[in-house]
């Protein structure tokens, strides 16, 4: 079972099935409000699931990543712009890794 072509074929079939099956099975407009709201939030959830672990593990210590995340969330809630949030998060990582870790 060490055949690379078999693995490639399995990946191709899985990827193709994920993209084609919804197009072939669902021909009408989706009218159920629960399914529509679920599909509306899927991109945001997917982006969050990919981004948050990357933020935490991008630094030497997970603690500095978590502190930078907290700083970014607090500043975003207070309506700071993206540049200020990025600079403050970088400074938080620098301070934590320089002074604490």
PDB file of N, CA and C in Angstrom, residues 1-87:
ATOM      1  N   UNK A   1       0.836  -1.197   0.000  1.00  0.00           N
ATOM      2  CA  UNK A   1       0.000   0.000   0.000  1.00  0.00           C
ATOM      3  C   UNK A   1       0.871   1.247   0.000  1.00  0.00           C
ATOM      4  N   UNK A   2       2.065   1.118  -0.502  1.00  0.00           N
ATOM      5  CA  UNK A   2       3.007   2.217  -0.521  1.00  0.00           C
ATOM      6  C   UNK A   2       3.063   2.866  -1.904  1.00  0.00           C
ATOM      7  N   UNK A   3       2.004   2.751  -2.659  1.00  0.00           N
ATOM      8  CA  UNK A   3       1.980   3.261  -4.010  1.00  0.00           C
ATOM      9  C   UNK A   3       1.519   4.723  -4.004  1.00  0.00           C
ATOM     10  N   UNK A   4       2.362   5.609  -4.490  1.00  0.00           N
ATOM     11  CA  UNK A   4       2.059   7.036  -4.495  1.00  0.00           C
ATOM     12  C   UNK A   4       0.870   7.335  -5.404  1.00  0.00           C
ATOM     13  N   UNK A   5       0.740   6.624  -6.500  1.00  0.00           N
ATOM     14  CA  UNK A   5      -0.347   6.881  -7.433  1.00  0.00           C
ATOM     15  C   UNK A   5      -1.703   6.527  -6.826  1.00  0.00           C
ATOM     16  N   UNK A   6      -1.737   5.532  -5.975  1.00  0.00           N
ATOM     17  CA  UNK A   6      -2.980   5.184  -5.291  1.00  0.00           C
ATOM     18  C   UNK A   6      -3.387   6.299  -4.334  1.00  0.00           C
ATOM     19  N   UNK A   7      -2.426   6.868  -3.638  1.00  0.00           N
ATOM     20  CA  UNK A   7      -2.712   7.986  -2.748  1.00  0.00           C
ATOM     21  C   UNK A   7      -3.188   9.205  -3.539  1.00  0.00           C
ATOM     22  N   UNK A   8      -2.537   9.488  -4.653  1.00  0.00           N
ATOM     23  CA  UNK A   8      -2.960  10.606  -5.492  1.00  0.00           C
ATOM     24  C   UNK A   8      -4.373  10.399  -6.023  1.00  0.00           C
ATOM     25  N   UNK A   9      -4.690   9.195  -6.438  1.00  0.00           N
ATOM     26  CA  UNK A   9      -6.026   8.899  -6.932  1.00  0.00           C
ATOM     27  C   UNK A   9      -7.066   9.090  -5.829  1.00  0.00           C
ATOM     28  N   UNK A  10      -6.758   8.655  -4.631  1.00  0.00           N
ATOM     29  CA  UNK A  10      -7.688   8.835  -3.509  1.00  0.00           C
ATOM     30  C   UNK A  10      -7.901  10.314  -3.211  1.00  0.00           C
ATOM     31  N   UNK A  11      -6.835  11.121  -3.251  1.00  0.00           N
ATOM     32  CA  UNK A  11      -6.965  12.560  -3.026  1.00  0.00           C
ATOM     33  C   UNK A  11      -7.792  13.218  -4.118  1.00  0.00           C
ATOM     34  N   UNK A  12      -7.573  12.826  -5.363  1.00  0.00           N
ATOM     35  CA  UNK A  12      -8.322  13.393  -6.484  1.00  0.00           C
ATOM     36  C   UNK A  12      -9.804  13.072  -6.349  1.00  0.00           C
ATOM     37  N   UNK A  13     -10.123  11.819  -6.029  1.00  0.00           N
ATOM     38  CA  UNK A  13     -11.526  11.420  -5.906  1.00  0.00           C
ATOM     39  C   UNK A  13     -12.193  12.162  -4.748  1.00  0.00           C
ATOM     40  N   UNK A  14     -11.516  12.261  -3.617  1.00  0.00           N
ATOM     41  CA  UNK A  14     -12.101  12.941  -2.460  1.00  0.00           C
ATOM     42  C   UNK A  14     -12.328  14.422  -2.750  1.00  0.00           C
ATOM     43  N   UNK A  15     -11.352  15.085  -3.331  1.00  0.00           N
ATOM     44  CA  UNK A  15     -11.480  16.502  -3.634  1.00  0.00           C
ATOM     45  C   UNK A  15     -12.562  16.744  -4.679  1.00  0.00           C
ATOM     46  N   UNK A  16     -12.595  15.910  -5.692  1.00  0.00           N
ATOM     47  CA  UNK A  16     -13.587  16.063  -6.753  1.00  0.00           C
ATOM     48  C   UNK A  16     -14.994  15.810  -6.214  1.00  0.00           C
ATOM     49  N   UNK A  17     -15.145  14.804  -5.361  1.00  0.00           N
ATOM     50  CA  UNK A  17     -16.455  14.480  -4.809  1.00  0.00           C
ATOM     51  C   UNK A  17     -16.984  15.624  -3.941  1.00  0.00           C
ATOM     52  N   UNK A  18     -16.110  16.234  -3.167  1.00  0.00           N
ATOM     53  CA  UNK A  18     -16.528  17.340  -2.301  1.00  0.00           C
ATOM     54  C   UNK A  18     -17.025  18.517  -3.135  1.00  0.00           C
ATOM     55  N   UNK A  19     -16.447  18.730  -4.288  1.00  0.00           N
ATOM     56  CA  UNK A  19     -16.822  19.875  -5.110  1.00  0.00           C
ATOM     57  C   UNK A  19     -17.997  19.584  -6.042  1.00  0.00           C
ATOM     58  N   UNK A  20     -18.119  18.364  -6.508  1.00  0.00           N
ATOM     59  CA  UNK A  20     -19.128  18.052  -7.519  1.00  0.00           C
ATOM     60  C   UNK A  20     -20.449  17.588  -6.911  1.00  0.00           C
ATOM     61  N   UNK A  21     -20.408  16.830  -5.833  1.00  0.00           N
ATOM     62  CA  UNK A  21     -21.642  16.296  -5.261  1.00  0.00           C
ATOM     63  C   UNK A  21     -22.659  17.371  -4.871  1.00  0.00           C
ATOM     64  N   UNK A  22     -22.254  18.466  -4.222  1.00  0.00           N
ATOM     65  CA  UNK A  22     -23.266  19.495  -3.939  1.00  0.00           C
ATOM     66  C   UNK A  22     -23.889  20.080  -5.202  1.00  0.00           C
ATOM     67  N   UNK A  23     -23.113  20.207  -6.263  1.00  0.00           N
ATOM     68  CA  UNK A  23     -23.658  20.752  -7.509  1.00  0.00           C
ATOM     69  C   UNK A  23     -24.655  19.808  -8.163  1.00  0.00           C
ATOM     70  N   UNK A  24     -24.425  18.519  -8.040  1.00  0.00           N
ATOM     71  CA  UNK A  24     -25.312  17.562  -8.684  1.00  0.00           C
ATOM     72  C   UNK A  24     -26.506  17.192  -7.820  1.00  0.00           C
ATOM     73  N   UNK A  25     -26.359  17.193  -6.509  1.00  0.00           N
ATOM     74  CA  UNK A  25     -27.443  16.779  -5.634  1.00  0.00           C
ATOM     75  C   UNK A  25     -28.404  17.910  -5.289  1.00  0.00           C
ATOM     76  N   UNK A  26     -27.906  19.127  -5.223  1.00  0.00           N
ATOM     77  CA  UNK A  26     -28.743  20.272  -4.848  1.00  0.00           C
ATOM     78  C   UNK A  26     -28.933  21.144  -6.081  1.00  0.00           C
ATOM     79  N   UNK A  27     -30.099  21.027  -6.697  1.00  0.00           N
ATOM     80  CA  UNK A  27     -30.367  21.786  -7.925  1.00  0.00           C
ATOM     81  C   UNK A  27     -31.234  23.015  -7.668  1.00  0.00           C
ATOM     82  N   UNK A  28     -32.027  22.996  -6.616  1.00  0.00           N
ATOM     83  CA  UNK A  28     -32.920  24.112  -6.322  1.00  0.00           C
ATOM     84  C   UNK A  28     -32.272  25.054  -5.313  1.00  0.00           C
ATOM     85  N   UNK A  29     -32.862  26.224  -5.190  1.00  0.00           N
ATOM     86  CA  UNK A  29     -32.387  27.181  -4.196  1.00  0.00           C
ATOM     87  C   UNK A  29     -32.693  26.647  -2.795  1.00  0.00           C
ATOM     88  N   UNK A  30     -31.763  26.851  -1.877  1.00  0.00           N
ATOM     89  CA  UNK A  30     -31.949  26.411  -0.497  1.00  0.00           C
ATOM     90  C   UNK A  30     -32.822  27.441   0.208  1.00  0.00           C
ATOM     91  N   UNK A  31     -33.961  26.985   0.733  1.00  0.00           N
ATOM     92  CA  UNK A  31     -34.902  27.897   1.380  1.00  0.00           C
ATOM     93  C   UNK A  31     -34.928  27.752   2.894  1.00  0.00           C
ATOM     94  N   UNK A  32     -34.359  26.693   3.416  1.00  0.00           N
ATOM     95  CA  UNK A  32     -34.334  26.485   4.860  1.00  0.00           C
ATOM     96  C   UNK A  32     -33.396  27.508   5.500  1.00  0.00           C
ATOM     97  N   UNK A  33     -33.938  28.305   6.431  1.00  0.00           N
ATOM     98  CA  UNK A  33     -33.128  29.390   7.003  1.00  0.00           C
ATOM     99  C   UNK A  33     -31.989  28.870   7.876  1.00  0.00           C
ATOM    100  N   UNK A  34     -32.142  27.689   8.473  1.00  0.00           N
ATOM    101  CA  UNK A  34     -31.076  27.139   9.313  1.00  0.00           C
ATOM    102  C   UNK A  34     -29.896  26.666   8.461  1.00  0.00           C
ATOM    103  N   UNK A  35     -30.188  26.016   7.371  1.00  0.00           N
ATOM    104  CA  UNK A  35     -29.116  25.574   6.465  1.00  0.00           C
ATOM    105  C   UNK A  35     -28.434  26.780   5.830  1.00  0.00           C
ATOM    106  N   UNK A  36     -29.223  27.796   5.448  1.00  0.00           N
ATOM    107  CA  UNK A  36     -28.625  29.005   4.864  1.00  0.00           C
ATOM    108  C   UNK A  36     -27.715  29.716   5.862  1.00  0.00           C
ATOM    109  N   UNK A  37     -28.153  29.798   7.124  1.00  0.00           N
ATOM    110  CA  UNK A  37     -27.308  30.467   8.120  1.00  0.00           C
ATOM    111  C   UNK A  37     -26.054  29.643   8.408  1.00  0.00           C
ATOM    112  N   UNK A  38     -26.185  28.315   8.410  1.00  0.00           N
ATOM    113  CA  UNK A  38     -25.019  27.452   8.586  1.00  0.00           C
ATOM    114  C   UNK A  38     -24.019  27.679   7.454  1.00  0.00           C
ATOM    115  N   UNK A  39     -24.487  27.676   6.224  1.00  0.00           N
ATOM    116  CA  UNK A  39     -23.600  27.871   5.073  1.00  0.00           C
ATOM    117  C   UNK A  39     -23.023  29.287   5.028  1.00  0.00           C
ATOM    118  N   UNK A  40     -23.733  30.247   5.595  1.00  0.00           N
ATOM    119  CA  UNK A  40     -23.238  31.618   5.630  1.00  0.00           C
ATOM    120  C   UNK A  40     -21.996  31.726   6.521  1.00  0.00           C
ATOM    121  N   UNK A  41     -21.985  31.000   7.644  1.00  0.00           N
ATOM    122  CA  UNK A  41     -20.889  31.115   8.603  1.00  0.00           C
ATOM    123  C   UNK A  41     -19.734  30.153   8.365  1.00  0.00           C
ATOM    124  N   UNK A  42     -19.855  29.233   7.444  1.00  0.00           N
ATOM    125  CA  UNK A  42     -18.795  28.255   7.197  1.00  0.00           C
ATOM    126  C   UNK A  42     -17.453  28.918   6.835  1.00  0.00           C
ATOM    127  N   UNK A  43     -17.400  29.905   5.943  1.00  0.00           N
ATOM    128  CA  UNK A  43     -16.091  30.511   5.643  1.00  0.00           C
ATOM    129  C   UNK A  43     -15.437  31.172   6.852  1.00  0.00           C
ATOM    130  N   UNK A  44     -16.217  31.824   7.702  1.00  0.00           N
ATOM    131  CA  UNK A  44     -15.658  32.486   8.872  1.00  0.00           C
ATOM    132  C   UNK A  44     -15.099  31.474   9.869  1.00  0.00           C
ATOM    133  N   UNK A  45     -15.819  30.410  10.063  1.00  0.00           N
ATOM    134  CA  UNK A  45     -15.359  29.371  10.990  1.00  0.00           C
ATOM    135  C   UNK A  45     -14.103  28.703  10.466  1.00  0.00           C
ATOM    136  N   UNK A  46     -14.084  28.419   9.177  1.00  0.00           N
ATOM    137  CA  UNK A  46     -12.912  27.782   8.578  1.00  0.00           C
ATOM    138  C   UNK A  46     -11.685  28.670   8.704  1.00  0.00           C
ATOM    139  N   UNK A  47     -11.840  29.948   8.434  1.00  0.00           N
ATOM    140  CA  UNK A  47     -10.725  30.884   8.568  1.00  0.00           C
ATOM    141  C   UNK A  47     -10.247  30.964  10.013  1.00  0.00           C
ATOM    142  N   UNK A  48     -11.170  30.986  10.953  1.00  0.00           N
ATOM    143  CA  UNK A  48     -10.792  31.040  12.362  1.00  0.00           C
ATOM    144  C   UNK A  48     -10.042  29.787  12.794  1.00  0.00           C
ATOM    145  N   UNK A  49     -10.530  28.643  12.365  1.00  0.00           N
ATOM    146  CA  UNK A  49      -9.901  27.379  12.756  1.00  0.00           C
ATOM    147  C   UNK A  49      -8.490  27.279  12.197  1.00  0.00           C
ATOM    148  N   UNK A  50      -8.253  27.854  11.044  1.00  0.00           N
ATOM    149  CA  UNK A  50      -6.901  27.812  10.472  1.00  0.00           C
ATOM    150  C   UNK A  50      -5.997  28.889  11.059  1.00  0.00           C
ATOM    151  N   UNK A  51      -6.557  30.034  11.435  1.00  0.00           N
ATOM    152  CA  UNK A  51      -5.750  31.170  11.866  1.00  0.00           C
ATOM    153  C   UNK A  51      -5.309  31.085  13.323  1.00  0.00           C
ATOM    154  N   UNK A  52      -6.198  30.739  14.230  1.00  0.00           N
ATOM    155  CA  UNK A  52      -5.860  30.787  15.651  1.00  0.00           C
ATOM    156  C   UNK A  52      -4.705  29.869  16.041  1.00  0.00           C
ATOM    157  N   UNK A  53      -4.648  28.618  15.599  1.00  0.00           N
ATOM    158  CA  UNK A  53      -3.462  27.816  15.940  1.00  0.00           C
ATOM    159  C   UNK A  53      -2.177  28.385  15.346  1.00  0.00           C
ATOM    160  N   UNK A  54      -2.276  28.976  14.160  1.00  0.00           N
ATOM    161  CA  UNK A  54      -1.084  29.563  13.545  1.00  0.00           C
ATOM    162  C   UNK A  54      -0.582  30.748  14.352  1.00  0.00           C
ATOM    163  N   UNK A  55      -1.497  31.536  14.905  1.00  0.00           N
ATOM    164  CA  UNK A  55      -1.096  32.679  15.728  1.00  0.00           C
ATOM    165  C   UNK A  55      -0.361  32.197  16.973  1.00  0.00           C
ATOM    166  N   UNK A  56      -0.888  31.192  17.613  1.00  0.00           N
ATOM    167  CA  UNK A  56      -0.304  30.719  18.873  1.00  0.00           C
ATOM    168  C   UNK A  56       1.041  30.044  18.651  1.00  0.00           C
ATOM    169  N   UNK A  57       1.198  29.313  17.557  1.00  0.00           N
ATOM    170  CA  UNK A  57       2.436  28.561  17.328  1.00  0.00           C
ATOM    171  C   UNK A  57       3.449  29.289  16.446  1.00  0.00           C
ATOM    172  N   UNK A  58       3.198  30.539  16.102  1.00  0.00           N
ATOM    173  CA  UNK A  58       4.110  31.278  15.234  1.00  0.00           C
ATOM    174  C   UNK A  58       5.306  31.855  15.987  1.00  0.00           C
ATOM    175  N   UNK A  59       5.257  31.853  17.297  1.00  0.00           N
ATOM    176  CA  UNK A  59       6.329  32.436  18.092  1.00  0.00           C
ATOM    177  C   UNK A  59       7.108  31.329  18.806  1.00  0.00           C
ATOM    178  N   UNK A  60       8.155  31.736  19.520  1.00  0.00           N
ATOM    179  CA  UNK A  60       8.955  30.749  20.258  1.00  0.00           C
ATOM    180  C   UNK A  60       8.142  30.059  21.333  1.00  0.00           C
ATOM    181  N   UNK A  61       7.332  30.827  22.001  1.00  0.00           N
ATOM    182  CA  UNK A  61       6.545  30.305  23.112  1.00  0.00           C
ATOM    183  C   UNK A  61       5.059  30.476  22.802  1.00  0.00           C
ATOM    184  N   UNK A  62       4.235  29.481  23.103  1.00  0.00           N
ATOM    185  CA  UNK A  62       2.802  29.659  22.892  1.00  0.00           C
ATOM    186  C   UNK A  62       2.205  30.758  23.768  1.00  0.00           C
ATOM    187  N   UNK A  63       2.851  31.053  24.898  1.00  0.00           N
ATOM    188  CA  UNK A  63       2.352  32.101  25.777  1.00  0.00           C
ATOM    189  C   UNK A  63       2.418  33.470  25.104  1.00  0.00           C
ATOM    190  N   UNK A  64       3.489  33.740  24.397  1.00  0.00           N
ATOM    191  CA  UNK A  64       3.588  35.034  23.719  1.00  0.00           C
ATOM    192  C   UNK A  64       2.563  35.133  22.583  1.00  0.00           C
ATOM    193  N   UNK A  65       2.309  34.029  21.910  1.00  0.00           N
ATOM    194  CA  UNK A  65       1.282  34.036  20.878  1.00  0.00           C
ATOM    195  C   UNK A  65      -0.103  34.278  21.448  1.00  0.00           C
ATOM    196  N   UNK A  66      -0.385  33.657  22.594  1.00  0.00           N
ATOM    197  CA  UNK A  66      -1.693  33.857  23.226  1.00  0.00           C
ATOM    198  C   UNK A  66      -1.863  35.293  23.718  1.00  0.00           C
ATOM    199  N   UNK A  67      -0.802  35.853  24.271  1.00  0.00           N
ATOM    200  CA  UNK A  67      -0.887  37.240  24.744  1.00  0.00           C
ATOM    201  C   UNK A  67      -1.070  38.192  23.574  1.00  0.00           C
ATOM    202  N   UNK A  68      -0.375  37.945  22.471  1.00  0.00           N
ATOM    203  CA  UNK A  68      -0.555  38.784  21.291  1.00  0.00           C
ATOM    204  C   UNK A  68      -1.979  38.665  20.758  1.00  0.00           C
ATOM    205  N   UNK A  69      -2.531  37.475  20.791  1.00  0.00           N
ATOM    206  CA  UNK A  69      -3.915  37.279  20.358  1.00  0.00           C
ATOM    207  C   UNK A  69      -4.878  38.059  21.241  1.00  0.00           C
ATOM    208  N   UNK A  70      -4.667  38.007  22.544  1.00  0.00           N
ATOM    209  CA  UNK A  70      -5.533  38.740  23.470  1.00  0.00           C
ATOM    210  C   UNK A  70      -5.416  40.248  23.230  1.00  0.00           C
ATOM    211  N   UNK A  71      -4.191  40.733  23.041  1.00  0.00           N
ATOM    212  CA  UNK A  71      -3.978  42.159  22.759  1.00  0.00           C
ATOM    213  C   UNK A  71      -4.693  42.551  21.467  1.00  0.00           C
ATOM    214  N   UNK A  72      -4.575  41.726  20.441  1.00  0.00           N
ATOM    215  CA  UNK A  72      -5.219  42.031  19.158  1.00  0.00           C
ATOM    216  C   UNK A  72      -6.741  42.050  19.282  1.00  0.00           C
ATOM    217  N   UNK A  73      -7.298  41.108  20.006  1.00  0.00           N
ATOM    218  CA  UNK A  73      -8.755  41.059  20.161  1.00  0.00           C
ATOM    219  C   UNK A  73      -9.251  42.275  20.942  1.00  0.00           C
ATOM    220  N   UNK A  74      -8.555  42.631  22.009  1.00  0.00           N
ATOM    221  CA  UNK A  74      -8.970  43.791  22.808  1.00  0.00           C
ATOM    222  C   UNK A  74      -8.906  45.070  21.975  1.00  0.00           C
ATOM    223  N   UNK A  75      -7.830  45.255  21.223  1.00  0.00           N
ATOM    224  CA  UNK A  75      -7.716  46.459  20.401  1.00  0.00           C
ATOM    225  C   UNK A  75      -8.729  46.459  19.259  1.00  0.00           C
ATOM    226  N   UNK A  76      -9.041  45.295  18.713  1.00  0.00           N
ATOM    227  CA  UNK A  76     -10.043  45.223  17.649  1.00  0.00           C
ATOM    228  C   UNK A  76     -11.426  45.570  18.182  1.00  0.00           C
ATOM    229  N   UNK A  77     -11.722  45.138  19.398  1.00  0.00           N
ATOM    230  CA  UNK A  77     -13.012  45.476  20.003  1.00  0.00           C
ATOM    231  C   UNK A  77     -13.111  46.979  20.240  1.00  0.00           C
ATOM    232  N   UNK A  78     -11.969  47.617  20.562  1.00  0.00           N
ATOM    233  CA  UNK A  78     -11.959  49.061  20.803  1.00  0.00           C
ATOM    234  C   UNK A  78     -11.824  49.877  19.514  1.00  0.00           C
ATOM    235  N   UNK A  79     -11.971  49.237  18.361  1.00  0.00           N
ATOM    236  CA  UNK A  79     -11.979  49.884  17.039  1.00  0.00           C
ATOM    237  C   UNK A  79     -10.666  50.555  16.655  1.00  0.00           C
ATOM    238  N   UNK A  80      -9.542  49.961  16.999  1.00  0.00           N
ATOM    239  CA  UNK A  80      -8.255  50.420  16.485  1.00  0.00           C
ATOM    240  C   UNK A  80      -8.118  49.942  15.040  1.00  0.00           C
ATOM    241  N   UNK A  81      -7.252  50.601  14.273  1.00  0.00           N
ATOM    242  CA  UNK A  81      -7.084  50.137  12.890  1.00  0.00           C
ATOM    243  C   UNK A  81      -6.103  48.969  12.838  1.00  0.00           C
ATOM    244  N   UNK A  82      -6.045  48.315  11.673  1.00  0.00           N
ATOM    245  CA  UNK A  82      -5.269  47.083  11.533  1.00  0.00           C
ATOM    246  C   UNK A  82      -3.773  47.304  11.773  1.00  0.00           C
ATOM    247  N   UNK A  83      -3.255  48.434  11.335  1.00  0.00           N
ATOM    248  CA  UNK A  83      -1.826  48.702  11.527  1.00  0.00           C
ATOM    249  C   UNK A  83      -1.498  48.822  13.014  1.00  0.00           C
ATOM    250  N   UNK A  84      -2.322  49.531  13.756  1.00  0.00           N
ATOM    251  CA  UNK A  84      -2.092  49.686  15.193  1.00  0.00           C
ATOM    252  C   UNK A  84      -2.201  48.342  15.917  1.00  0.00           C
ATOM    253  N   UNK A  85      -3.144  47.530  15.498  1.00  0.00           N
ATOM    254  CA  UNK A  85      -3.305  46.212  16.110  1.00  0.00           C
ATOM    255  C   UNK A  85      -2.089  45.336  15.827  1.00  0.00           C
ATOM    256  N   UNK A  86      -1.600  45.368  14.591  1.00  0.00           N
ATOM    257  CA  UNK A  86      -0.435  44.552  14.230  1.00  0.00           C
ATOM    258  C   UNK A  86       0.804  45.004  14.994  1.00  0.00           C
ATOM    259  N   UNK A  87       1.017  46.303  15.099  1.00  0.00           N
ATOM    260  CA  UNK A  87       2.181  46.826  15.824  1.00  0.00           C
ATOM    261  C   UNK A  87       2.090  46.469  17.306  1.00  0.00           C
TER     262      UNK A  87
END
